[in-house]
mmCIF file of C-alpha atoms in Angstrom:
data_model
loop_
_atom_site.group_PDB
_atom_site.id
_atom_site.type_symbol
_atom_site.label_atom_id
_atom_site.label_comp_id
_atom_site.label_asym_id
_atom_site.label_seq_id
_atom_site.Cartn_x
_atom_site.Cartn_y
_atom_site.Cartn_z
ATOM 1 C CA MET R 1 0.000 0.000 0.000
ATOM 2 C CA HIS R 2 2.812 2.389 0.901
ATOM 3 C CA GLY R 3 4.432 2.016 -2.515
ATOM 4 C CA ARG R 4 1.139 2.565 -4.308
ATOM 5 C CA LEU R 5 0.406 5.645 -2.211
ATOM 6 C CA GLN R 6 3.726 7.154 -3.322
ATOM 7 C CA THR R 7 2.528 7.109 -6.935
ATOM 8 C CA ALA R 8 -1.005 8.418 -6.258
ATOM 9 C CA ARG R 9 -1.765 11.637 -8.121
ATOM 10 C CA SER R 10 -5.096 12.580 -6.542
ATOM 11 C CA ILE R 11 -7.094 12.148 -3.400
ATOM 12 C CA ASP R 12 -9.440 9.853 -5.338
ATOM 13 C CA GLU R 13 -6.520 7.514 -6.055
ATOM 14 C CA VAL R 14 -5.527 7.583 -2.371
ATOM 15 C CA ILE R 15 -9.088 6.644 -1.372
ATOM 16 C CA GLN R 16 -9.169 3.884 -3.986
ATOM 17 C CA ILE R 17 -5.818 2.474 -2.796
ATOM 18 C CA HIS R 18 -6.973 2.638 0.818
ATOM 19 C CA ASP R 19 -10.284 0.889 0.006
ATOM 20 C CA PHE R 20 -8.404 -1.847 -1.860
ATOM 21 C CA PHE R 21 -6.087 -2.286 1.127
ATOM 22 C CA LEU R 22 -9.003 -2.515 3.589
ATOM 23 C CA GLN R 23 -10.799 -5.054 1.404
ATOM 24 C CA LYS R 24 -7.644 -7.150 1.168
ATOM 25 C CA CYS R 25 -7.212 -7.015 4.962
ATOM 26 C CA LEU R 26 -10.794 -8.159 5.505
ATOM 27 C CA LYS R 27 -10.339 -11.057 3.111
ATOM 28 C CA GLU R 28 -6.971 -12.211 4.397
ATOM 29 C CA CYS R 29 -8.095 -12.023 8.034
ATOM 30 C CA LEU R 30 -11.046 -14.261 7.088
ATOM 31 C CA LEU R 31 -13.514 -11.610 8.225
ATOM 32 C CA LEU R 32 -15.599 -11.997 5.076
ATOM 33 C CA LEU R 33 -15.967 -15.763 5.556
ATOM 34 C CA PRO R 34 -17.717 -16.249 8.915
ATOM 35 C CA GLU R 35 -17.980 -20.050 8.589
ATOM 36 C CA LEU R 36 -14.241 -20.329 8.065
ATOM 37 C CA LEU R 37 -13.526 -17.826 10.818
ATOM 38 C CA MET R 38 -15.616 -19.834 13.307
ATOM 39 C CA LYS R 39 -13.709 -23.023 12.478
ATOM 40 C CA VAL R 40 -10.360 -21.273 12.908
ATOM 41 C CA GLU R 41 -11.629 -19.819 16.198
ATOM 42 C CA LYS R 42 -12.574 -23.332 17.369
ATOM 43 C CA LEU R 43 -9.055 -24.555 16.494
ATOM 44 C CA LYS R 44 -7.591 -21.658 18.462
ATOM 45 C CA ALA R 45 -9.771 -22.476 21.473
ATOM 46 C CA LEU R 46 -8.613 -26.108 21.375
ATOM 47 C CA CYS R 47 -4.985 -24.952 21.236
ATOM 48 C CA LEU R 48 -5.505 -22.691 24.253
ATOM 49 C CA GLN R 49 -7.160 -25.510 26.209
ATOM 50 C CA TYR R 50 -4.262 -27.795 25.327
ATOM 51 C CA ALA R 51 -1.701 -25.187 26.425
ATOM 52 C CA THR R 52 -3.499 -24.739 29.741
ATOM 53 C CA SER R 53 -3.523 -28.496 30.322
ATOM 54 C CA ILE R 54 0.187 -28.769 29.563
ATOM 55 C CA GLN R 55 0.958 -25.936 31.978
ATOM 56 C CA LEU R 56 -0.754 -27.961 34.694
ATOM 57 C CA LEU R 57 1.437 -30.965 33.824
ATOM 58 C CA ILE R 58 4.795 -29.169 33.852
ATOM 59 C CA PRO R 59 5.036 -28.681 37.649
ATOM 60 C CA SER R 60 4.413 -32.411 38.275
ATOM 61 C CA ILE R 61 7.155 -33.346 35.799
ATOM 62 C CA GLU R 62 9.595 -30.933 37.462
ATOM 63 C CA VAL R 63 8.763 -32.347 40.920
ATOM 64 C CA ALA R 64 9.399 -35.899 39.747
ATOM 65 C CA ALA R 65 12.708 -34.908 38.126
ATOM 66 C CA ALA R 66 13.892 -33.013 41.215
ATOM 67 C CA GLU R 67 13.019 -35.936 43.483
ATOM 68 C CA SER R 68 14.884 -38.440 41.336
ATOM 69 C CA LYS R 69 18.002 -36.229 41.404
ATOM 70 C CA SER R 70 17.906 -35.807 45.190
ATOM 71 C CA LYS R 71 18.019 -39.559 45.930
ATOM 72 C CA SER R 72 21.243 -40.739 47.522
ATOM 73 C CA GLY R 73 22.593 -43.824 49.318
ATOM 74 C CA SER R 74 22.241 -42.449 52.854
ATOM 75 C CA SER R 75 19.908 -44.054 55.404
ATOM 76 C CA ARG R 76 17.827 -40.886 55.510
ATOM 77 C CA ALA R 77 17.245 -41.157 51.783
ATOM 78 C CA ARG R 78 16.116 -44.799 52.134
ATOM 79 C CA ALA R 79 13.425 -43.774 54.608
ATOM 80 C CA LYS R 80 12.187 -41.209 52.129
ATOM 81 C CA ARG R 81 12.159 -43.603 49.159
ATOM 82 C CA SER R 82 8.863 -45.127 50.216
ATOM 83 C CA GLN R 83 7.267 -41.690 50.220
ATOM 84 C CA ASP R 84 8.936 -40.908 46.874
ATOM 85 C CA ARG R 85 7.560 -44.119 45.362
ATOM 86 C CA ASP R 86 4.061 -43.214 46.504
ATOM 87 C CA GLU R 87 4.397 -39.783 44.914
ATOM 88 C CA GLN R 88 5.821 -41.286 41.728
ATOM 89 C CA LEU R 89 2.889 -43.696 41.500
ATOM 90 C CA LYS R 90 0.553 -40.779 41.974
ATOM 91 C CA LEU R 91 2.388 -38.790 39.276
ATOM 92 C CA ALA R 92 2.324 -41.783 36.953
ATOM 93 C CA SER R 93 -1.433 -42.131 37.377
ATOM 94 C CA GLU R 94 -1.821 -38.419 36.729
ATOM 95 C CA ASN R 95 0.372 -38.740 33.650
ATOM 96 C CA VAL R 96 -1.862 -41.547 32.334
ATOM 97 C CA VAL R 97 -4.833 -39.262 32.802
ATOM 98 C CA MET R 98 -2.848 -36.464 31.188
ATOM 99 C CA SER R 99 -1.872 -38.729 28.298
ATOM 100 C CA GLN R 100 -5.505 -39.606 27.764
ATOM 101 C CA SER R 101 -6.358 -35.917 27.909
ATOM 102 C CA ILE R 102 -3.675 -35.099 25.344
ATOM 103 C CA LEU R 103 -4.956 -37.842 23.058
ATOM 104 C CA LYS R 104 -8.464 -36.418 23.446
ATOM 105 C CA PHE R 105 -7.212 -32.943 22.485
ATOM 106 C CA GLU R 106 -5.361 -34.393 19.512
ATOM 107 C CA SER R 107 -8.467 -36.239 18.372
ATOM 108 C CA GLU R 108 -10.665 -33.150 18.727
ATOM 109 C CA PHE R 109 -8.103 -30.962 16.971
ATOM 110 C CA ASN R 110 -7.696 -33.387 14.064
ATOM 111 C CA ALA R 111 -11.463 -33.749 13.711
ATOM 112 C CA GLU R 112 -11.906 -29.978 13.650
ATOM 113 C CA LEU R 113 -9.034 -29.607 11.191
ATOM 114 C CA GLN R 114 -10.566 -32.215 8.898
ATOM 115 C CA SER R 115 -13.951 -30.483 9.097
ATOM 116 C CA LEU R 116 -12.188 -27.315 7.979
ATOM 117 C CA VAL R 117 -10.872 -28.920 4.775
ATOM 118 C CA PRO R 118 -14.149 -28.984 2.775
ATOM 119 C CA THR R 119 -15.005 -25.432 3.800
ATOM 120 C CA LEU R 120 -11.531 -24.244 2.948
ATOM 121 C CA SER R 121 -11.462 -26.119 -0.357
ATOM 122 C CA LYS R 122 -14.794 -24.595 -1.363
ATOM 123 C CA SER R 123 -13.674 -21.110 -0.325
ATOM 124 C CA SER R 124 -10.219 -21.369 -1.891
ATOM 125 C CA GLN R 125 -11.779 -21.825 -5.330
ATOM 126 C CA ALA R 126 -13.381 -18.391 -5.000
ATOM 127 C CA GLU R 127 -10.525 -16.826 -3.027
ATOM 128 C CA PRO R 128 -7.091 -17.855 -4.361
ATOM 129 C CA TYR R 129 -5.225 -16.513 -1.300
ATOM 130 C CA LEU R 130 -6.737 -19.390 0.706
ATOM 131 C CA THR R 131 -5.066 -21.986 -1.509
ATOM 132 C CA HIS R 132 -1.832 -21.818 0.495
ATOM 133 C CA LEU R 133 -3.714 -22.362 3.759
ATOM 134 C CA ALA R 134 -5.581 -25.320 2.260
ATOM 135 C CA GLN R 135 -2.299 -26.812 1.032
ATOM 136 C CA CYS R 136 -0.729 -26.450 4.487
ATOM 137 C CA ILE R 137 -3.643 -28.207 6.171
ATOM 138 C CA LEU R 138 -3.702 -30.997 3.604
ATOM 139 C CA GLY R 139 0.091 -31.318 3.693
ATOM 140 C CA VAL R 140 0.414 -30.734 -0.046
ATOM 141 C CA GLY R 141 3.865 -29.686 -1.171
ATOM 142 C CA ILE R 142 5.454 -30.101 2.243
ATOM 143 C CA ASP R 143 8.679 -32.106 2.291
ATOM 144 C CA GLN R 144 8.730 -34.444 5.265
#
């Protein structure tokens, strides 16, 4: 837009360039495609829920790692090992629950992503700028 404004000769051209820029922003931010925007919003919400769940897991991982480092051969450490084992079993059970939760998030995310594909494919035929997004989701042209 800046480059085009430099060559504008009248206020009408400036207004036309600005209108074109605003229209392009609306399109590329998906604001003109509410169905697509809602699906992207749902994906974002799932990502935020996943991030929150992972943040709850991180302290339990750090506690388990710190406890395993603090173990030594002294008699005091042996007395504490029973307590450590109980906590590790508790953490392991929480990690199983967390693993199941992560798998649930992955399943929901993949389902939502797959439901986005038909909408995106339909929209990308009318709006060529969406083709790249559709290719990324489908994995087309990505070297793995």
